[in-house]
PDB file of C-alpha atoms in Angstrom:
ATOM      1  CA  MET A  29      33.029  54.073  93.936  1.00 58.00           C
ATOM      2  CA  PHE A  30      34.485  58.078  93.774  1.00 55.00           C
ATOM      3  CA  VAL A  31      34.480  58.054  97.475  1.00 51.00           C
ATOM      4  CA  ILE A  32      36.721  54.952  97.545  1.00 56.00           C
ATOM      5  CA  LEU A  33      39.045  56.567  95.091  1.00 48.00           C
ATOM      6  CA  ALA A  34      38.776  59.859  96.891  1.00 49.00           C
ATOM      7  CA  ILE A  35      40.010  57.962 100.280  1.00 51.00           C
ATOM      8  CA  LEU A  36      42.766  56.101  98.495  1.00 42.00           C
ATOM      9  CA  THR A  37      44.347  59.484  96.862  1.00 48.00           C
ATOM     10  CA  ALA A  38      44.159  60.908 100.145  1.00 47.00           C
ATOM     11  CA  ILE A  39      46.068  58.141 101.764  1.00 46.00           C
ATOM     12  CA  SER A  40      48.518  57.699  98.784  1.00 46.00           C
ATOM     13  CA  ILE A  41      49.661  61.436  98.497  1.00 45.00           C
ATOM     14  CA  PRO A  42      51.629  61.227 102.079  1.00 50.00           C
ATOM     15  CA  VAL A  43      53.221  58.279 100.510  1.00 39.00           C
ATOM     16  CA  VAL A  44      54.287  59.447  97.630  1.00 40.00           C
ATOM     17  CA  ARG A  45      55.765  62.626  99.414  1.00 45.00           C
ATOM     18  CA  ASP A  46      57.546  60.325 101.738  1.00 55.00           C
ATOM     19  CA  MET A  47      58.939  58.311  98.677  1.00 53.00           C
ATOM     20  CA  ARG A  48      60.120  61.603  97.303  1.00 65.00           C
ATOM     21  CA  SER A  49      61.827  62.811 100.589  1.00 63.00           C
ATOM     22  CA  ILE A  50      63.730  59.114 100.748  1.00 67.00           C
ATOM     23  CA  ALA A  51      64.891  59.105  97.351  1.00 70.00           C
ATOM     24  CA  ARG A  52      66.423  62.839  97.840  1.00 72.00           C
ATOM     25  CA  ARG A  53      67.785  61.949 100.897  1.00 85.00           C
ATOM     26  CA  SER A  54      69.441  58.871  99.442  1.00 88.00           C
ATOM     27  CA  ASN A  55      70.783  60.947  96.411  1.00 94.00           C
ATOM     28  CA  CYS A  56      72.164  63.426  99.032  1.00 96.00           C
ATOM     29  CA  GLU A  57      73.943  60.657 100.827  1.00 96.00           C
ATOM     30  CA  GLN A  58      75.443  59.401  97.656  1.00 96.00           C
ATOM     31  CA  ASN A  59      76.740  62.944  96.745  1.00 97.00           C
ATOM     32  CA  LEU A  60      78.486  63.192  99.968  1.00 97.00           C
ATOM     33  CA  THR A  61      79.866  59.571  99.642  1.00 97.00           C
ATOM     34  CA  ARG A  62      81.371  60.488  96.412  1.00 97.00           C
ATOM     35  CA  LEU A  63      83.210  63.466  97.667  1.00 98.00           C
ATOM     36  CA  ALA A  64      84.293  61.465 100.871  1.00 97.00           C
ATOM     37  CA  LEU A  65      85.901  58.883  98.918  1.00 96.00           C
ATOM     38  CA  ALA A  66      87.341  61.150  96.487  1.00 98.00           C
ATOM     39  CA  ALA A  67      89.175  62.842  99.424  1.00 97.00           C
ATOM     40  CA  GLN A  68      90.423  59.309 100.584  1.00 95.00           C
ATOM     41  CA  ALA A  69      91.745  58.813  97.167  1.00 97.00           C
ATOM     42  CA  TYR A  70      93.523  62.073  97.107  1.00 97.00           C
ATOM     43  CA  ALA A  71      95.212  61.397 100.534  1.00 96.00           C
ATOM     44  CA  VAL A  72      96.296  57.889  99.254  1.00 95.00           C
ATOM     45  CA  ASP A  73      97.922  59.846  96.189  1.00 96.00           C
ATOM     46  CA  HIS A  74      99.425  62.697  97.925  1.00 95.00           C
ATOM     47  CA  VAL A  75      99.568  61.310 101.258  1.00 94.00           C
ATOM     48  CA  HIS A  76      97.771  64.148 102.974  1.00 95.00           C
ATOM     49  CA  LEU A  77      94.407  65.784 102.749  1.00 96.00           C
ATOM     50  CA  PRO A  78      93.599  68.492 100.708  1.00 96.00           C
ATOM     51  CA  SER A  79      93.927  71.835 101.944  1.00 96.00           C
ATOM     52  CA  GLY A  80      90.568  73.818 103.002  1.00 97.00           C
ATOM     53  CA  THR A  81      91.556  76.680 101.089  1.00 97.00           C
ATOM     54  CA  PHE A  82      94.672  78.784 100.141  1.00 95.00           C
ATOM     55  CA  THR A  83      95.766  82.361 100.426  1.00 93.00           C
ATOM     56  CA  GLY A  84      97.712  83.887  97.469  1.00 78.00           C
ATOM     57  CA  SER A  85     101.264  82.774  98.252  1.00 65.00           C
ATOM     58  CA  ALA A  86     100.867  80.446 100.719  1.00 54.00           C
ATOM     59  CA  THR A  87     103.224  78.477 102.897  1.00 57.00           C
ATOM     60  CA  ILE A  88     101.878  74.973 103.517  1.00 57.00           C
ATOM     61  CA  TRP A  89     102.288  73.697 106.845  1.00 51.00           C
ATOM     62  CA  THR A  90     101.636  70.042 108.488  1.00 53.00           C
ATOM     63  CA  GLY A  91     101.720  69.296 112.254  1.00 51.00           C
ATOM     64  CA  GLU A  92     100.563  71.029 115.073  1.00 48.00           C
ATOM     65  CA  ASN A  93     103.306  73.353 115.389  1.00 48.00           C
ATOM     66  CA  LEU A  94     102.139  76.254 112.967  1.00 49.00           C
ATOM     67  CA  PRO A  95     103.966  79.307 112.659  1.00 44.00           C
ATOM     68  CA  THR A  96     101.781  82.251 112.421  1.00 43.00           C
ATOM     69  CA  GLY A  97     102.106  85.668 111.276  1.00 40.00           C
ATOM     70  CA  GLU A  98     102.890  84.567 107.946  1.00 42.00           C
ATOM     71  CA  GLU A  99     100.557  85.901 105.790  1.00 40.00           C
ATOM     72  CA  ASP A 100      97.318  87.517 105.733  1.00 42.00           C
ATOM     73  CA  GLY A 101      94.289  86.858 103.151  1.00 44.00           C
ATOM     74  CA  ASP A 102      95.647  89.210 100.442  1.00 43.00           C
ATOM     75  CA  GLY A 103      99.216  87.537 100.700  1.00 42.00           C
ATOM     76  CA  GLU A 104     101.065  90.324 102.646  1.00 39.00           C
ATOM     77  CA  ASP A 105     103.113  89.949 105.840  1.00 38.00           C
ATOM     78  CA  ASP A 106     101.261  90.058 109.035  1.00 47.00           C
ATOM     79  CA  ALA A 107     103.099  92.166 111.423  1.00 41.00           C
ATOM     80  CA  ALA A 108     101.192  91.394 114.490  1.00 46.00           C
ATOM     81  CA  GLY A 109     102.213  87.902 114.530  1.00 54.00           C
ATOM     82  CA  MET A 110      98.283  86.478 114.624  1.00 73.00           C
ATOM     83  CA  PRO A 111      97.074  83.733 113.087  1.00 85.00           C
ATOM     84  CA  VAL A 112      96.380  84.229 109.346  1.00 93.00           C
ATOM     85  CA  THR A 113      92.502  84.295 108.550  1.00 95.00           C
ATOM     86  CA  ILE A 114      90.508  85.163 105.519  1.00 96.00           C
ATOM     87  CA  ASP A 115      87.711  87.153 104.517  1.00 97.00           C
ATOM     88  CA  SER A 116      84.190  85.452 102.908  1.00 97.00           C
ATOM     89  CA  LEU A 117      84.384  88.080  99.716  1.00 97.00           C
ATOM     90  CA  PRO A 118      85.214  87.805  96.202  1.00 97.00           C
ATOM     91  CA  GLU A 119      88.919  88.916  96.672  1.00 95.00           C
ATOM     92  CA  GLY A 120      91.852  87.177  96.985  1.00 95.00           C
ATOM     93  CA  TYR A 121      93.274  83.451  96.099  1.00 97.00           C
ATOM     94  CA  HIS A 122      91.014  81.119  97.770  1.00 98.00           C
ATOM     95  CA  HIS A 123      91.094  77.749  95.933  1.00 97.00           C
ATOM     96  CA  ASN A 124      89.911  75.259  97.601  1.00 98.00           C
ATOM     97  CA  TRP A 125      89.302  71.640  98.473  1.00 98.00           C
ATOM     98  CA  VAL A 126      86.547  70.924  95.677  1.00 98.00           C
ATOM     99  CA  SER A 127      88.613  71.860  92.813  1.00 98.00           C
ATOM    100  CA  ALA A 128      91.410  69.526  94.468  1.00 98.00           C
ATOM    101  CA  LEU A 129      89.036  66.669  94.444  1.00 98.00           C
ATOM    102  CA  LEU A 130      87.782  67.111  90.965  1.00 98.00           C
ATOM    103  CA  PRO A 131      90.131  64.616  89.232  1.00 98.00           C
ATOM    104  CA  TYR A 132      88.872  62.164  91.862  1.00 98.00           C
ATOM    105  CA  CYS A 133      85.356  62.659  91.018  1.00 97.00           C
ATOM    106  CA  ASP A 134      85.423  62.143  86.939  1.00 96.00           C
ATOM    107  CA  ARG A 135      85.990  65.965  86.354  1.00 97.00           C
ATOM    108  CA  GLN A 136      89.618  65.871  85.174  1.00 97.00           C
ATOM    109  CA  GLY A 137      88.967  68.254  81.955  1.00 96.00           C
ATOM    110  CA  MET A 138      87.191  70.753  84.499  1.00 97.00           C
ATOM    111  CA  TYR A 139      90.424  70.643  86.687  1.00 98.00           C
ATOM    112  CA  GLN A 140      92.692  71.210  83.736  1.00 97.00           C
ATOM    113  CA  SER A 141      90.643  74.191  82.841  1.00 97.00           C
ATOM    114  CA  ILE A 142      91.267  75.915  86.184  1.00 98.00           C
ATOM    115  CA  GLN A 143      93.978  78.586  86.238  1.00 97.00           C
ATOM    116  CA  PHE A 144      95.800  77.997  89.674  1.00 96.00           C
ATOM    117  CA  ASP A 145      98.281  80.984  88.723  1.00 95.00           C
ATOM    118  CA  VAL A 146      95.554  83.168  89.338  1.00 96.00           C
ATOM    119  CA  GLY A 147      92.613  83.616  91.874  1.00 97.00           C
ATOM    120  CA  VAL A 148      89.366  81.985  91.943  1.00 97.00           C
ATOM    121  CA  TYR A 149      87.556  85.289  90.954  1.00 97.00           C
ATOM    122  CA  ALA A 150      89.661  86.349  88.241  1.00 97.00           C
ATOM    123  CA  PRO A 151      88.293  86.363  84.477  1.00 97.00           C
ATOM    124  CA  ALA A 152      90.495  83.827  83.620  1.00 97.00           C
ATOM    125  CA  ASN A 153      88.480  81.325  85.964  1.00 98.00           C
ATOM    126  CA  ALA A 154      84.878  82.667  85.146  1.00 97.00           C
ATOM    127  CA  ILE A 155      83.841  79.920  82.933  1.00 97.00           C
ATOM    128  CA  THR A 156      84.970  77.070  85.108  1.00 97.00           C
ATOM    129  CA  ARG A 157      83.548  79.067  88.547  1.00 97.00           C
ATOM    130  CA  GLU A 158      80.141  79.403  86.907  1.00 96.00           C
ATOM    131  CA  ALA A 159      79.735  75.752  86.124  1.00 96.00           C
ATOM    132  CA  ASP A 160      77.018  73.572  87.629  1.00 95.00           C
ATOM    133  CA  ILE A 161      78.106  70.362  89.054  1.00 96.00           C
ATOM    134  CA  PRO A 162      75.436  68.231  90.077  1.00 94.00           C
ATOM    135  CA  PHE A 163      76.851  65.740  92.694  1.00 96.00           C
ATOM    136  CA  LEU A 164      77.694  68.726  94.497  1.00 97.00           C
ATOM    137  CA  ARG A 165      74.172  70.220  95.108  1.00 94.00           C
ATOM    138  CA  CYS A 166      71.546  68.177  97.391  1.00 95.00           C
ATOM    139  CA  PRO A 167      68.460  67.413  95.514  1.00 93.00           C
ATOM    140  CA  THR A 168      66.503  68.885  98.456  1.00 89.00           C
ATOM    141  CA  SER A 169      67.825  72.432  98.492  1.00 81.00           C
ATOM    142  CA  ALA A 170      68.706  72.615  94.794  1.00 73.00           C
ATOM    143  CA  GLN A 171      65.771  74.526  93.667  1.00 76.00           C
ATOM    144  CA  GLN A 172      66.827  77.251  96.513  1.00 78.00           C
ATOM    145  CA  GLN A 173      70.575  77.433  95.271  1.00 82.00           C
ATOM    146  CA  LYS A 174      72.286  78.946  92.383  1.00 87.00           C
ATOM    147  CA  PRO A 175      73.833  76.219  89.989  1.00 91.00           C
ATOM    148  CA  ASN A 176      77.183  76.872  90.862  1.00 95.00           C
ATOM    149  CA  THR A 177      76.829  76.143  94.207  1.00 96.00           C
ATOM    150  CA  THR A 178      77.715  73.407  96.272  1.00 97.00           C
ATOM    151  CA  SER A 179      75.490  71.922  99.533  1.00 97.00           C
ATOM    152  CA  TYR A 180      78.537  70.283 100.847  1.00 98.00           C
ATOM    153  CA  ALA A 181      80.999  72.177 102.818  1.00 98.00           C
ATOM    154  CA  GLY A 182      84.325  71.017 104.801  1.00 98.00           C
ATOM    155  CA  LEU A 183      84.594  71.489 108.497  1.00 98.00           C
ATOM    156  CA  HIS A 184      87.356  74.236 109.619  1.00 98.00           C
ATOM    157  CA  SER A 185      87.013  74.301 112.904  1.00 98.00           C
ATOM    158  CA  SER A 186      84.945  72.989 115.826  1.00 97.00           C
ATOM    159  CA  ASP A 187      83.958  76.580 117.375  1.00 97.00           C
ATOM    160  CA  ALA A 188      82.849  79.313 115.422  1.00 97.00           C
ATOM    161  CA  ARG A 189      85.975  81.520 114.475  1.00 97.00           C
ATOM    162  CA  PRO A 190      87.168  82.554 111.335  1.00 97.00           C
ATOM    163  CA  ILE A 191      88.735  80.110 108.627  1.00 98.00           C
ATOM    164  CA  GLY A 192      92.403  80.468 109.352  1.00 96.00           C
ATOM    165  CA  THR A 193      95.545  78.686 110.362  1.00 94.00           C
ATOM    166  CA  ASP A 194      94.578  78.339 113.938  1.00 93.00           C
ATOM    167  CA  ASN A 195      91.649  76.057 112.955  1.00 96.00           C
ATOM    168  CA  ASP A 196      91.204  72.444 114.312  1.00 96.00           C
ATOM    169  CA  GLY A 197      89.065  70.930 111.701  1.00 97.00           C
ATOM    170  CA  LEU A 198      90.155  68.636 108.937  1.00 97.00           C
ATOM    171  CA  LEU A 199      90.031  71.346 106.211  1.00 97.00           C
ATOM    172  CA  SER A 200      91.496  74.656 106.929  1.00 95.00           C
ATOM    173  CA  LEU A 201      93.415  77.450 105.604  1.00 96.00           C
ATOM    174  CA  ASN A 202      97.243  76.707 104.243  1.00 95.00           C
ATOM    175  CA  ARG A 203      97.197  73.273 105.856  1.00 92.00           C
ATOM    176  CA  TRP A 204      98.012  69.717 104.325  1.00 94.00           C
ATOM    177  CA  LEU A 205      96.995  67.188 107.268  1.00 95.00           C
ATOM    178  CA  ILE A 206      98.922  63.871 107.602  1.00 91.00           C
ATOM    179  CA  PRO A 207      97.108  61.068 109.694  1.00 86.00           C
ATOM    180  CA  ASP A 208      99.556  62.099 112.310  1.00 88.00           C
ATOM    181  CA  ASP A 209      97.860  65.108 112.388  1.00 93.00           C
ATOM    182  CA  VAL A 210      94.662  63.544 113.541  1.00 94.00           C
ATOM    183  CA  PRO A 211      94.973  62.039 116.931  1.00 93.00           C
ATOM    184  CA  ASP A 212      91.385  61.294 117.169  1.00 91.00           C
ATOM    185  CA  GLY A 213      91.381  59.036 113.840  1.00 93.00           C
ATOM    186  CA  MET A 214      89.356  60.034 110.794  1.00 94.00           C
ATOM    187  CA  ALA A 215      86.584  57.359 111.306  1.00 94.00           C
ATOM    188  CA  TYR A 216      85.742  59.911 114.381  1.00 95.00           C
ATOM    189  CA  THR A 217      86.221  63.138 112.806  1.00 97.00           C
ATOM    190  CA  ILE A 218      83.598  65.030 110.655  1.00 98.00           C
ATOM    191  CA  LEU A 219      85.115  65.500 107.330  1.00 98.00           C
ATOM    192  CA  LEU A 220      82.216  67.199 105.362  1.00 98.00           C
ATOM    193  CA  GLY A 221      78.647  68.188 105.866  1.00 98.00           C
ATOM    194  CA  GLU A 222      75.639  69.536 104.521  1.00 98.00           C
ATOM    195  CA  LYS A 223      75.095  73.727 104.454  1.00 97.00           C
ATOM    196  CA  LEU A 224      72.618  76.388 103.104  1.00 95.00           C
ATOM    197  CA  SER A 225      73.442  79.677 102.012  1.00 91.00           C
ATOM    198  CA  PRO A 226      71.541  82.829 101.133  1.00 92.00           C
ATOM    199  CA  PRO A 227      71.998  82.995  97.149  1.00 90.00           C
ATOM    200  CA  ASP A 228      73.135  86.650  97.344  1.00 91.00           C
ATOM    201  CA  PHE A 229      75.873  85.596  99.445  1.00 94.00           C
ATOM    202  CA  ASP A 230      77.295  82.500  98.108  1.00 96.00           C
ATOM    203  CA  LEU A 231      80.207  82.671  96.232  1.00 97.00           C
ATOM    204  CA  GLY A 232      80.115  79.397  94.442  1.00 97.00           C
ATOM    205  CA  TRP A 233      81.738  75.871  94.717  1.00 98.00           C
ATOM    206  CA  MET A 234      84.902  76.917  93.451  1.00 98.00           C
ATOM    207  CA  SER A 235      85.487  79.520  96.603  1.00 98.00           C
ATOM    208  CA  GLY A 236      87.156  78.396  99.570  1.00 98.00           C
ATOM    209  CA  THR A 237      85.261  80.811 101.633  1.00 98.00           C
ATOM    210  CA  ARG A 238      82.113  80.025 103.937  1.00 98.00           C
ATOM    211  CA  SER A 239      80.875  79.313 100.490  1.00 98.00           C
ATOM    212  CA  SER A 240      82.659  75.619 100.982  1.00 98.00           C
ATOM    213  CA  LEU A 241      83.624  76.026 104.491  1.00 98.00           C
ATOM    214  CA  ARG A 242      81.682  75.450 107.749  1.00 98.00           C
ATOM    215  CA  ASN A 243      82.111  74.955 111.611  1.00 98.00           C
ATOM    216  CA  ALA A 244      80.501  73.330 114.749  1.00 98.00           C
ATOM    217  CA  GLY A 245      80.350  76.896 116.307  1.00 97.00           C
ATOM    218  CA  THR A 246      76.355  77.253 115.166  1.00 95.00           C
ATOM    219  CA  PRO A 247      73.857  74.369 116.050  1.00 97.00           C
ATOM    220  CA  ILE A 248      72.635  72.280 112.834  1.00 98.00           C
ATOM    221  CA  ASN A 249      69.683  73.977 111.377  1.00 97.00           C
ATOM    222  CA  ALA A 250      69.744  76.867 113.699  1.00 96.00           C
ATOM    223  CA  PRO A 251      68.308  79.890 112.144  1.00 94.00           C
ATOM    224  CA  VAL A 252      70.800  82.883 110.991  1.00 94.00           C
ATOM    225  CA  ASP A 253      69.786  86.061 110.483  1.00 93.00           C
ATOM    226  CA  GLN A 254      70.686  86.994 107.004  1.00 91.00           C
ATOM    227  CA  ASP A 255      72.517  90.005 108.401  1.00 94.00           C
ATOM    228  CA  ALA A 256      75.240  87.892 109.750  1.00 95.00           C
ATOM    229  CA  TYR A 257      76.383  87.486 106.271  1.00 96.00           C
ATOM    230  CA  LEU A 258      77.342  91.055 106.087  1.00 96.00           C
ATOM    231  CA  ASP A 259      80.499  90.217 108.416  1.00 97.00           C
ATOM    232  CA  PRO A 260      83.213  89.041 105.889  1.00 97.00           C
ATOM    233  CA  LYS A 261      84.737  86.793 108.924  1.00 97.00           C
ATOM    234  CA  TYR A 262      81.439  85.201 109.598  1.00 97.00           C
ATOM    235  CA  VAL A 263      81.412  81.621 108.354  1.00 98.00           C
ATOM    236  CA  GLY A 264      78.205  79.688 109.939  1.00 97.00           C
ATOM    237  CA  GLY A 265      77.465  75.889 110.496  1.00 98.00           C
ATOM    238  CA  LEU A 266      75.948  73.028 108.937  1.00 98.00           C
ATOM    239  CA  ALA A 267      72.383  72.976 107.715  1.00 97.00           C
ATOM    240  CA  SER A 268      70.001  71.166 105.209  1.00 96.00           C
ATOM    241  CA  LEU A 269      66.347  70.860 104.291  1.00 94.00           C
ATOM    242  CA  HIS A 270      65.819  67.382 105.346  1.00 95.00           C
ATOM    243  CA  ALA A 271      63.775  67.052 108.308  1.00 92.00           C
ATOM    244  CA  GLY A 272      65.467  66.580 111.837  1.00 95.00           C
ATOM    245  CA  GLY A 273      69.147  67.396 111.230  1.00 97.00           C
ATOM    246  CA  ALA A 274      71.912  66.909 108.298  1.00 97.00           C
ATOM    247  CA  HIS A 275      74.117  64.298 106.718  1.00 97.00           C
ATOM    248  CA  VAL A 276      77.826  64.432 107.629  1.00 98.00           C
ATOM    249  CA  ALA A 277      81.115  62.346 105.938  1.00 98.00           C
ATOM    250  CA  LEU A 278      83.553  61.082 108.358  1.00 97.00           C
ATOM    251  CA  GLY A 279      87.150  61.094 107.579  1.00 95.00           C
ATOM    252  CA  ASP A 280      87.092  57.329 106.586  1.00 94.00           C
ATOM    253  CA  GLY A 281      84.171  57.870 104.170  1.00 94.00           C
ATOM    254  CA  SER A 282      81.156  56.711 106.136  1.00 96.00           C
ATOM    255  CA  ILE A 283      78.100  58.797 106.314  1.00 97.00           C
ATOM    256  CA  GLU A 284      76.230  59.763 109.329  1.00 97.00           C
ATOM    257  CA  PHE A 285      72.698  61.789 109.590  1.00 97.00           C
ATOM    258  CA  LEU A 286      73.414  63.827 112.539  1.00 97.00           C
ATOM    259  CA  SER A 287      70.359  65.146 114.639  1.00 97.00           C
ATOM    260  CA  GLU A 288      70.138  69.052 114.900  1.00 97.00           C
ATOM    261  CA  THR A 289      69.556  68.180 118.678  1.00 97.00           C
ATOM    262  CA  ILE A 290      73.189  66.798 118.985  1.00 97.00           C
ATOM    263  CA  ASP A 291      74.645  68.103 122.226  1.00 97.00           C
ATOM    264  CA  PRO A 292      77.089  71.191 121.051  1.00 97.00           C
ATOM    265  CA  PRO A 293      80.156  69.964 122.590  1.00 96.00           C
ATOM    266  CA  LEU A 294      79.825  66.594 121.332  1.00 96.00           C
ATOM    267  CA  PHE A 295      79.420  68.021 118.181  1.00 97.00           C
ATOM    268  CA  ALA A 296      82.290  70.142 118.518  1.00 97.00           C
ATOM    269  CA  SER A 297      84.239  67.123 119.927  1.00 96.00           C
ATOM    270  CA  ARG A 298      83.670  65.298 116.352  1.00 97.00           C
ATOM    271  CA  VAL A 299      84.981  68.138 114.300  1.00 98.00           C
ATOM    272  CA  CYS A 300      88.138  68.785 116.196  1.00 97.00           C
ATOM    273  CA  ARG A 301      90.738  66.506 114.903  1.00 96.00           C
ATOM    274  CA  ASN A 302      92.616  66.385 118.093  1.00 90.00           C
ATOM    275  CA  ASP A 303      90.349  66.698 121.431  1.00 81.00           C
ATOM    276  CA  SER A 304      93.566  66.470 123.561  1.00 61.00           C
ATOM    277  CA  ILE A 305      94.447  70.230 122.483  1.00 52.00           C
ATOM    278  CA  GLU A 306      92.240  73.015 123.508  1.00 48.00           C
ATOM    279  CA  SER A 307      91.189  75.237 120.643  1.00 42.00           C
ATOM    280  CA  GLU A 308      92.700  78.807 121.347  1.00 42.00           C
TER     281      GLU A 308
END
């Protein structure tokens, strides 16, 4: 009898583990679906997608003819006339797409508590910035994250470049994209995906830096030396603790599980909103 029980127990343990893994993946998909549908609702109300993040006194642009040389990450003139970029540091304005979607995720009160007249890191936003929002964290990786972080990031670029006004993804800097800005179609363009960050380098869900934005310049689940995060211009790619890949949400709200072995050019093309225009 004891031998039979031991055999049954040995057989059941992997099954239980698999069921837990399946449940976590299902919850992760539900979280992404919630955010993607919130983005759609936002777009219906405002006739454009939210911006990935903002500079301090941003000039908001739509269309592909984006002027350059407006402001740098500190809100000062960029005399060099180069595209504006921001650093992943707790300095600057950096309000992001997550905050914009809160009213569409049953978090109207939290949205109203945000002081948008000052930056994310200002003392006036400290309480909200540290808030734990459960649907922003994948159950599989939640134990390795700080409570105020997000497991989900907007895709700002198809290649490994800083967060800036020259990005070709759906959620970038100082951009409100309308449907005409996405020739590839929302149903074929990746809006959101899973991400991981070393806790010491994550600025939280409210920060419109690499803490809530990522690109397709790094293969999914590729190992990243922690020293890379010392560079404030480094953004990074998608990653998860799910075996074999990571979940993504497309602009139409559908969810896919992308393999970590996906062909890099194909991955990049699915993040770029207009494949007919080469990223500069």
